[in-house]
Short mmCIF file of C-alpha atoms in Angstrom, two decimals:
data_model
loop_
_atom_site.label_atom_id
_atom_site.label_comp_id
_atom_site.label_asym_id
_atom_site.label_seq_id
_atom_site.Cartn_x
_atom_site.Cartn_y
_atom_site.Cartn_z
CA UNK A 1 -4.65 19.44 -24.11
CA UNK A 2 -5.07 17.44 -20.93
CA UNK A 3 -8.79 16.99 -21.44
CA UNK A 4 -8.23 16.18 -25.11
CA UNK A 5 -5.63 13.48 -24.22
CA UNK A 6 -8.00 12.01 -21.54
CA UNK A 7 -10.77 11.93 -24.01
CA UNK A 8 -8.68 10.10 -26.73
CA UNK A 9 -7.58 7.51 -24.16
CA UNK A 10 -11.07 7.17 -22.94
CA UNK A 11 -12.56 6.62 -26.43
CA UNK A 12 -9.73 4.14 -27.27
CA UNK A 13 -10.28 2.34 -23.91
CA UNK A 14 -14.04 2.03 -24.68
CA UNK A 15 -13.47 0.82 -28.14
CA UNK A 16 -11.20 -1.90 -26.95
CA UNK A 17 -13.62 -3.14 -24.40
CA UNK A 18 -16.39 -3.13 -27.01
CA UNK A 19 -14.32 -5.23 -29.33
CA UNK A 20 -13.38 -7.56 -26.44
CA UNK A 21 -16.96 -7.97 -25.39
CA UNK A 22 -18.02 -8.67 -28.98
CA UNK A 23 -15.39 -11.33 -29.18
CA UNK A 24 -17.10 -13.21 -26.17
CA UNK A 25 -20.48 -12.69 -27.84
CA UNK A 26 -22.06 -10.07 -25.68
CA UNK A 27 -22.64 -6.32 -26.20
CA UNK A 28 -19.97 -4.06 -24.97
CA UNK A 29 -20.24 -0.85 -22.84
CA UNK A 30 -20.84 1.40 -25.79
CA UNK A 31 -23.76 -0.78 -27.27
CA UNK A 32 -25.39 -1.14 -23.86
CA UNK A 33 -25.19 2.69 -23.23
CA UNK A 34 -26.66 3.44 -26.61
CA UNK A 35 -29.58 1.01 -26.12
CA UNK A 36 -30.52 3.03 -22.87
CA UNK A 37 -31.37 6.01 -24.97
CA UNK A 38 -34.75 4.12 -25.94
CA UNK A 39 -34.72 0.74 -23.91
CA UNK A 40 -35.06 0.16 -20.22
CA UNK A 41 -31.77 1.12 -18.51
CA UNK A 42 -29.95 -1.30 -16.17
CA UNK A 43 -29.97 1.35 -13.33
CA UNK A 44 -32.01 4.46 -13.39
CA UNK A 45 -30.51 5.62 -10.18
CA UNK A 46 -27.07 5.71 -11.70
CA UNK A 47 -28.33 7.78 -14.68
CA UNK A 48 -30.01 10.38 -12.34
CA UNK A 49 -26.85 10.38 -10.20
CA UNK A 50 -24.84 11.21 -13.26
CA UNK A 51 -27.30 14.09 -14.16
CA UNK A 52 -27.09 15.31 -10.70
CA UNK A 53 -23.28 15.75 -11.23
CA UNK A 54 -23.88 17.65 -14.40
CA UNK A 55 -26.30 20.00 -12.79
CA UNK A 56 -23.54 21.59 -10.69
CA UNK A 57 -22.40 23.76 -13.69
CA UNK A 58 -25.98 25.03 -14.26
CA UNK A 59 -27.87 27.82 -12.53
CA UNK A 60 -30.71 27.05 -10.32
CA UNK A 61 -33.34 27.99 -12.88
CA UNK A 62 -31.55 25.76 -15.42
CA UNK A 63 -31.36 22.88 -12.92
CA UNK A 64 -35.25 22.96 -12.25
CA UNK A 65 -35.81 23.02 -16.09
CA UNK A 66 -33.52 20.05 -16.50
CA UNK A 67 -35.05 18.09 -13.64
CA UNK A 68 -38.56 18.81 -14.92
CA UNK A 69 -37.72 17.71 -18.41
CA UNK A 70 -36.03 14.43 -17.16
CA UNK A 71 -39.05 13.53 -15.08
CA UNK A 72 -41.45 14.53 -18.00
CA UNK A 73 -39.53 12.30 -20.45
CA UNK A 74 -39.53 9.47 -17.99
CA UNK A 75 -43.23 9.66 -17.52
CA UNK A 76 -43.77 9.32 -21.29
CA UNK A 77 -41.50 6.33 -21.42
CA UNK A 78 -43.30 4.82 -18.55
CA UNK A 79 -46.64 5.24 -20.17
CA UNK A 80 -45.51 3.79 -23.48
CA UNK A 81 -43.86 0.73 -21.73
CA UNK A 82 -47.00 0.29 -19.64
CA UNK A 83 -49.23 0.22 -22.89
CA UNK A 84 -46.92 -2.23 -24.63
CA UNK A 85 -46.24 -4.33 -21.55
CA UNK A 86 -42.39 -3.78 -21.73
CA UNK A 87 -39.94 -3.85 -18.91
CA UNK A 88 -40.46 -0.94 -16.65
CA UNK A 89 -37.57 1.20 -15.58
CA UNK A 90 -36.75 4.88 -15.15
CA UNK A 91 -33.68 6.80 -16.15
CA UNK A 92 -34.07 7.47 -19.87
CA UNK A 93 -35.18 11.06 -19.13
CA UNK A 94 -31.91 11.70 -17.12
CA UNK A 95 -29.78 10.43 -20.17
CA UNK A 96 -31.82 12.48 -22.62
CA UNK A 97 -31.16 15.65 -20.63
CA UNK A 98 -27.56 14.98 -20.17
CA UNK A 99 -27.08 14.32 -23.89
CA UNK A 100 -29.13 17.35 -24.62
CA UNK A 101 -26.68 19.52 -22.58
CA UNK A 102 -23.94 18.16 -24.57
CA UNK A 103 -25.60 19.35 -27.84
CA UNK A 104 -26.40 22.80 -26.23
CA UNK A 105 -22.78 23.08 -25.31
CA UNK A 106 -21.53 22.41 -28.81
CA UNK A 107 -24.12 24.56 -30.61
CA UNK A 108 -25.03 27.37 -28.33
CA UNK A 109 -22.14 27.93 -26.01
CA UNK A 110 -18.65 29.29 -26.67
CA UNK A 111 -15.37 29.64 -24.77
CA UNK A 112 -15.26 29.05 -21.16
CA UNK A 113 -19.04 28.47 -20.86
CA UNK A 114 -18.79 25.63 -23.45
CA UNK A 115 -15.84 24.03 -21.67
CA UNK A 116 -17.54 24.22 -18.32
CA UNK A 117 -20.81 22.58 -19.57
CA UNK A 118 -18.97 20.06 -21.47
CA UNK A 119 -16.93 19.09 -18.24
CA UNK A 120 -20.20 18.72 -16.38
CA UNK A 121 -21.63 16.37 -19.12
CA UNK A 122 -18.30 14.41 -19.22
CA UNK A 123 -18.55 13.87 -15.41
CA UNK A 124 -22.03 12.50 -15.83
CA UNK A 125 -21.25 10.36 -18.77
CA UNK A 126 -18.01 9.05 -16.97
CA UNK A 127 -19.99 7.84 -13.97
CA UNK A 128 -22.43 5.96 -16.20
CA UNK A 129 -19.76 4.64 -18.56
CA UNK A 130 -17.68 3.50 -15.51
CA UNK A 131 -20.58 1.27 -14.49
CA UNK A 132 -20.82 -0.20 -17.96
CA UNK A 133 -17.08 -0.83 -18.40
CA UNK A 134 -16.91 -2.43 -15.05
CA UNK A 135 -19.52 -5.19 -16.20
CA UNK A 136 -17.34 -5.71 -19.26
CA UNK A 137 -14.25 -5.99 -17.23
CA UNK A 138 -15.74 -8.61 -15.03
CA UNK A 139 -16.70 -10.58 -18.08
CA UNK A 140 -13.17 -10.36 -19.36
CA UNK A 141 -11.77 -11.65 -16.05
CA UNK A 142 -14.09 -14.60 -16.02
CA UNK A 143 -13.31 -15.49 -19.66
CA UNK A 144 -9.58 -15.10 -19.62
CA UNK A 145 -8.57 -16.25 -16.22
CA UNK A 146 -9.62 -20.05 -15.91
CA UNK A 147 -7.82 -20.51 -12.66
CA UNK A 148 -8.26 -18.66 -9.45
CA UNK A 149 -6.01 -18.02 -6.33
CA UNK A 150 -8.72 -18.35 -3.61
CA UNK A 151 -6.79 -21.12 -1.82
CA UNK A 152 -3.90 -18.80 -1.29
CA UNK A 153 -6.03 -15.91 -0.09
CA UNK A 154 -8.10 -18.09 2.23
CA UNK A 155 -5.01 -19.65 3.78
CA UNK A 156 -3.50 -16.18 4.39
CA UNK A 157 -6.77 -15.01 5.92
CA UNK A 158 -6.26 -17.44 8.84
CA UNK A 159 -3.77 -14.91 10.03
CA UNK A 160 -6.49 -12.41 10.26
CA UNK A 161 -8.95 -14.58 11.99
CA UNK A 162 -11.15 -15.53 9.02
CA UNK A 163 -13.15 -12.40 9.26
CA UNK A 164 -15.46 -13.28 6.35
CA UNK A 165 -16.61 -16.40 8.12
CA UNK A 166 -17.23 -14.36 11.33
CA UNK A 167 -19.18 -11.45 9.75
CA UNK A 168 -21.06 -13.87 7.61
CA UNK A 169 -22.56 -15.65 10.63
CA UNK A 170 -23.29 -12.24 12.31
CA UNK A 171 -25.14 -11.00 9.15
CA UNK A 172 -27.02 -14.43 9.12
CA UNK A 173 -27.99 -13.88 12.75
CA UNK A 174 -29.49 -10.38 11.90
CA UNK A 175 -32.11 -11.84 9.72
CA UNK A 176 -33.96 -10.25 6.76
CA UNK A 177 -33.68 -6.61 7.95
CA UNK A 178 -29.95 -6.66 8.51
CA UNK A 179 -29.46 -8.30 5.08
CA UNK A 180 -31.74 -5.97 3.20
CA UNK A 181 -30.07 -2.94 4.74
CA UNK A 182 -26.51 -4.12 3.81
CA UNK A 183 -27.70 -5.17 0.36
CA UNK A 184 -29.03 -1.63 -0.39
CA UNK A 185 -25.81 0.03 0.77
CA UNK A 186 -23.67 -2.30 -1.14
CA UNK A 187 -25.70 -1.81 -4.39
CA UNK A 188 -26.23 1.87 -4.01
CA UNK A 189 -22.65 2.92 -3.48
CA UNK A 190 -22.89 5.48 -6.22
CA UNK A 191 -25.60 7.34 -4.24
CA UNK A 192 -23.26 8.09 -1.34
CA UNK A 193 -20.57 9.07 -3.75
CA UNK A 194 -22.73 11.56 -5.57
CA UNK A 195 -23.92 13.07 -2.27
CA UNK A 196 -20.39 13.72 -1.25
CA UNK A 197 -19.30 14.84 -4.71
CA UNK A 198 -22.30 17.32 -4.89
CA UNK A 199 -21.12 18.89 -1.69
CA UNK A 200 -17.55 19.26 -2.98
CA UNK A 201 -18.81 20.66 -6.29
CA UNK A 202 -21.48 22.97 -4.79
CA UNK A 203 -19.68 26.14 -5.81
CA UNK A 204 -18.88 25.27 -9.41
CA UNK A 205 -21.83 27.22 -10.84
CA UNK A 206 -20.77 30.40 -8.94
CA UNK A 207 -17.11 30.16 -9.39
CA UNK A 208 -17.29 28.80 -12.95
CA UNK A 209 -14.57 26.31 -12.41
CA UNK A 210 -13.99 22.82 -10.86
CA UNK A 211 -11.97 22.33 -7.67
CA UNK A 212 -8.52 20.79 -8.25
CA UNK A 213 -9.42 17.57 -6.30
CA UNK A 214 -12.72 15.93 -5.73
CA UNK A 215 -14.28 12.48 -5.05
CA UNK A 216 -15.16 11.81 -8.77
CA UNK A 217 -11.40 11.86 -9.75
CA UNK A 218 -10.55 9.22 -7.13
CA UNK A 219 -13.50 7.14 -8.06
CA UNK A 220 -12.47 7.12 -11.77
CA UNK A 221 -8.78 6.29 -11.04
CA UNK A 222 -9.84 3.44 -8.68
CA UNK A 223 -12.15 2.05 -11.37
CA UNK A 224 -9.43 2.35 -13.99
CA UNK A 225 -6.58 0.65 -12.17
CA UNK A 226 -8.45 -1.86 -10.05
CA UNK A 227 -9.74 -4.22 -12.74
CA UNK A 228 -6.18 -4.53 -14.02
CA UNK A 229 -5.10 -6.02 -10.75
CA UNK A 230 -8.04 -8.53 -11.10
CA UNK A 231 -6.16 -9.92 -14.14
CA UNK A 232 -2.97 -10.41 -12.15
CA UNK A 233 -4.58 -11.78 -8.96
CA UNK A 234 -7.90 -13.47 -9.89
CA UNK A 235 -10.03 -14.31 -6.84
CA UNK A 236 -13.73 -15.20 -6.86
CA UNK A 237 -14.34 -14.93 -3.08
CA UNK A 238 -15.47 -17.29 -0.27
CA UNK A 239 -19.11 -17.67 -1.19
CA UNK A 240 -18.18 -19.10 -4.51
CA UNK A 241 -14.84 -20.94 -3.80
CA UNK A 242 -16.06 -22.27 -0.33
CA UNK A 243 -19.74 -21.76 -0.43
CA UNK A 244 -22.98 -23.05 -2.04
CA UNK A 245 -22.88 -20.44 -4.81
CA UNK A 246 -19.79 -22.04 -6.31
CA UNK A 247 -21.61 -25.37 -7.17
CA UNK A 248 -19.36 -28.13 -8.12
CA UNK A 249 -16.61 -25.70 -8.65
CA UNK A 250 -16.27 -24.89 -4.87
CA UNK A 251 -13.71 -26.75 -2.75
CA UNK A 252 -16.40 -27.57 -0.45
CA UNK A 253 -19.61 -26.04 1.20
CA UNK A 254 -17.75 -24.45 4.21
CA UNK A 255 -18.75 -20.73 4.22
CA UNK A 256 -19.61 -19.26 6.60
CA UNK A 257 -19.98 -21.98 9.42
CA UNK A 258 -16.57 -24.00 8.87
CA UNK A 259 -13.29 -22.28 8.40
CA UNK A 260 -11.13 -23.59 5.65
CA UNK A 261 -8.51 -26.17 6.72
CA UNK A 262 -4.89 -25.15 6.49
CA UNK A 263 -3.02 -26.93 3.85
CA UNK A 264 -0.99 -26.38 0.81
CA UNK A 265 -2.73 -24.03 -1.40
CA UNK A 266 -2.92 -24.48 -5.18
CA UNK A 267 -4.45 -22.56 -8.19
CA UNK A 268 -7.96 -24.02 -8.77
CA UNK A 269 -10.14 -24.09 -11.91
CA UNK A 270 -13.31 -22.25 -11.89
CA UNK A 271 -16.26 -21.58 -14.20
CA UNK A 272 -16.21 -19.08 -16.94
CA UNK A 273 -19.04 -16.85 -15.62
CA UNK A 274 -18.14 -15.81 -12.09
CA UNK A 275 -16.00 -12.56 -12.01
CA UNK A 276 -12.57 -12.68 -10.47
CA UNK A 277 -13.11 -9.33 -8.76
CA UNK A 278 -11.95 -9.75 -5.20
CA UNK A 279 -8.31 -8.57 -4.97
CA UNK A 280 -8.35 -5.85 -4.02
CA UNK A 281 -11.80 -5.07 -2.77
CA UNK A 282 -12.94 -2.15 -4.86
CA UNK A 283 -16.18 -1.68 -2.86
CA UNK A 284 -13.97 -1.15 0.15
CA UNK A 285 -11.73 1.13 -1.86
CA UNK A 286 -14.60 3.24 -2.98
CA UNK A 287 -16.16 3.38 0.46
CA UNK A 288 -12.86 4.42 1.93
CA UNK A 289 -12.57 7.32 -0.60
CA UNK A 290 -16.28 8.40 0.39
CA UNK A 291 -15.08 8.37 3.98
CA UNK A 292 -11.82 10.33 3.27
CA UNK A 293 -13.61 12.97 1.09
CA UNK A 294 -16.55 13.43 3.69
CA UNK A 295 -14.14 14.36 6.52
CA UNK A 296 -14.11 18.10 5.38
CA UNK A 297 -18.03 18.33 5.12
CA UNK A 298 -20.70 19.13 7.75
CA UNK A 299 -21.53 16.68 10.51
CA UNK A 300 -24.31 14.87 8.61
CA UNK A 301 -21.87 14.22 5.69
CA UNK A 302 -19.17 12.88 8.02
CA UNK A 303 -21.73 10.56 9.60
CA UNK A 304 -22.75 9.39 6.12
CA UNK A 305 -19.09 8.51 5.43
CA UNK A 306 -18.68 6.54 8.68
CA UNK A 307 -22.02 4.76 8.07
CA UNK A 308 -21.14 3.84 4.41
CA UNK A 309 -17.70 2.54 5.23
CA UNK A 310 -18.82 0.44 8.07
CA UNK A 311 -21.82 -1.10 6.40
CA UNK A 312 -19.93 -1.62 3.07
CA UNK A 313 -17.24 -3.59 5.09
CA UNK A 314 -20.11 -5.58 6.76
CA UNK A 315 -21.69 -6.31 3.40
CA UNK A 316 -18.50 -7.24 1.56
CA UNK A 317 -17.40 -9.79 4.28
CA UNK A 318 -20.84 -10.67 5.45
CA UNK A 319 -22.16 -11.63 1.92
CA UNK A 320 -19.05 -13.66 1.39
CA UNK A 321 -17.76 -11.70 -1.58
CA UNK A 322 -14.47 -10.77 -0.12
CA UNK A 323 -11.81 -12.14 2.41
CA UNK A 324 -10.27 -10.07 5.05
CA UNK A 325 -7.00 -9.77 2.96
CA UNK A 326 -8.89 -8.25 0.16
CA UNK A 327 -10.26 -5.49 2.62
CA UNK A 328 -6.78 -4.33 3.85
CA UNK A 329 -5.40 -4.43 0.32
CA UNK A 330 -8.29 -2.17 -0.79
CA UNK A 331 -7.69 0.29 1.98
CA UNK A 332 -3.96 0.61 1.06
CA UNK A 333 -4.92 0.83 -2.73
CA UNK A 334 -7.23 3.92 -2.00
CA UNK A 335 -4.78 5.61 0.08
CA UNK A 336 -2.06 5.29 -2.43
CA UNK A 337 -4.41 6.59 -5.17
CA UNK A 338 -5.52 9.54 -3.03
CA UNK A 339 -1.89 10.37 -2.25
CA UNK A 340 -0.97 10.19 -5.91
CA UNK A 341 -3.72 12.50 -6.96
CA UNK A 342 -3.09 15.02 -4.23
CA UNK A 343 0.71 14.95 -4.71
CA UNK A 344 0.16 15.51 -8.45
CA UNK A 345 -1.86 18.65 -7.67
CA UNK A 346 0.90 19.87 -5.41
CA UNK A 347 3.65 19.34 -8.01
CA UNK A 348 5.15 15.99 -7.09
CA UNK A 349 7.41 17.10 -4.23
CA UNK A 350 9.65 14.71 -2.33
CA UNK A 351 7.12 14.37 0.49
CA UNK A 352 4.35 13.24 -1.94
CA UNK A 353 6.50 10.81 -3.95
CA UNK A 354 7.73 9.26 -0.69
CA UNK A 355 4.03 8.72 0.47
CA UNK A 356 2.98 7.27 -2.85
CA UNK A 357 6.04 4.95 -2.83
CA UNK A 358 5.31 3.80 0.66
CA UNK A 359 1.77 2.98 -0.14
CA UNK A 360 2.61 1.16 -3.42
CA UNK A 361 5.33 -0.82 -1.69
CA UNK A 362 2.97 -2.06 1.03
CA UNK A 363 0.35 -2.91 -1.45
CA UNK A 364 2.75 -5.10 -3.59
CA UNK A 365 4.23 -6.58 -0.47
CA UNK A 366 0.72 -7.64 0.59
CA UNK A 367 -0.01 -9.25 -2.69
CA UNK A 368 3.26 -11.00 -2.68
CA UNK A 369 2.72 -12.31 0.83
CA UNK A 370 -0.65 -13.67 -0.03
CA UNK A 371 0.74 -15.39 -3.08
CA UNK A 372 4.04 -16.83 -1.73
CA UNK A 373 3.77 -16.88 2.12
CA UNK A 374 0.12 -17.86 2.82
CA UNK A 375 1.08 -21.12 4.57
CA UNK A 376 3.54 -19.24 6.89
CA UNK A 377 1.08 -16.59 7.71
CA UNK A 378 -1.57 -19.13 8.64
CA UNK A 379 1.00 -21.20 10.73
CA UNK A 380 1.94 -18.18 12.82
CA UNK A 381 -1.21 -16.08 13.05
CA UNK A 382 -0.07 -14.23 16.13
CA UNK A 383 2.95 -12.94 14.07
CA UNK A 384 1.48 -12.79 10.68
CA UNK A 385 -1.77 -11.13 11.39
CA UNK A 386 -0.16 -8.13 13.36
CA UNK A 387 2.39 -7.74 10.60
CA UNK A 388 -0.41 -7.52 7.92
CA UNK A 389 -2.36 -5.02 10.03
CA UNK A 390 0.83 -2.95 11.04
CA UNK A 391 1.80 -2.52 7.34
CA UNK A 392 -1.70 -1.23 6.60
CA UNK A 393 -1.61 1.06 9.64
CA UNK A 394 1.69 2.43 8.56
CA UNK A 395 0.14 3.69 5.29
CA UNK A 396 -2.93 5.11 7.05
CA UNK A 397 -0.70 6.95 9.56
CA UNK A 398 1.71 8.18 6.88
CA UNK A 399 -1.29 9.41 4.81
CA UNK A 400 -2.99 11.23 7.73
CA UNK A 401 0.22 12.92 8.98
CA UNK A 402 1.37 13.94 5.44
CA UNK A 403 -2.08 15.32 4.27
CA UNK A 404 -2.62 17.25 7.47
CA UNK A 405 0.57 19.10 6.85
CA UNK A 406 -0.51 19.79 3.27
CA UNK A 407 -3.78 21.04 4.52
CA UNK A 408 -2.10 23.39 6.98
CA UNK A 409 0.35 24.65 4.49
CA UNK A 410 -1.88 26.78 2.37
CA UNK A 411 -3.09 28.40 5.51
CA UNK A 412 0.24 29.75 6.47
CA UNK A 413 0.65 33.50 6.09
CA UNK A 414 4.18 34.60 5.07
CA UNK A 415 4.70 38.25 5.97
CA UNK A 416 7.29 40.10 3.90
CA UNK A 417 10.57 40.74 5.63
CA UNK A 418 11.76 44.47 5.80
CA UNK A 419 14.81 45.24 3.86
CA UNK A 420 17.83 45.75 6.15
CA UNK A 421 19.56 48.08 3.84
CA UNK A 422 16.73 50.61 3.83
CA UNK A 423 16.93 53.46 6.40
CA UNK A 424 13.86 54.10 8.51
CA UNK A 425 11.77 57.25 7.51
CA UNK A 426 11.72 60.22 9.65
CA UNK A 427 8.20 61.22 10.87
#
């Protein structure tokens, strides 16, 4: 019933986005995904990453067959596109294999085996659909939010020392190599997520069931809730509001060499094409989730989590896509989502509810302070900055302490107590 409810909600959500996209004269996520069955995909890496998630439910022999079939199909598509001089891209083979497994599950599997294979296919398609719906959401934010609140966030960011301006100059100093490394990490976030998820799901084929909590769940919830906050708090980012990329819509060409002046912030009009996708930073949120879920893996996976978090922070700030205020809001947002999911798995006890309420309260307080107290934060940076960081740190500390107790609890062994009313036996 739960999977059926999620499926119905998902189909309705996709249908709504499709209608909204059509209203603005562009194809929606369903149309874009359907086109990729034949035409060049937007990202072959994401399609193969999705297929990799599906492979966790298959045996090793079935995995090699699926991989071979995907590569063979892509070679055929590549040859045809080369002959007709069409756009070259891979990934159709991965999508065909994923859809083929769905057909096999419906026609050739029954009972628990069918459910397991359909769950694997669902994970793959959800990862791909999440990318498509994200693009549509960004379009909707740009079309429905004509004004942005960048002046408020930029003013509040003075309390944090204008980190985007600082990191932007550092990235500029690293030259082409530093820029390319950060760009690749920023674009290929799904690759690191799939690596961590594959480690967490490595025993699915043997145990014939999914673990209760894994990274894919967190990614999907973040992607579902985050864009809704974009609609409440539209922000385009420093490179657009205060940089050359904003054109005549920008306040001035200040980023990254000249910090913004402290004044009275006002909502500002902006174009109808730039996404309002800054508050909170979902790239930071997803990278934080990768870091959290990599902590229980081997050393190489833990190093990957640290590397991806640091470089993602460097990219989001150094490319001028986010303010420092977005970053700490993204961290609090992720920890709150993680706490809610883990608490739900445990049965929503008092400790879990308290942790989720703590995170949600701090997140709302951050947004309210950016909107209504930015001038005060900028005027007293030695007070405002530490308060923002302490509020964020309180959520981090509460999450770490609580989840450590949760992790220790299953390991506790409770020995049965002897009944006092029973007489000892004579030997």
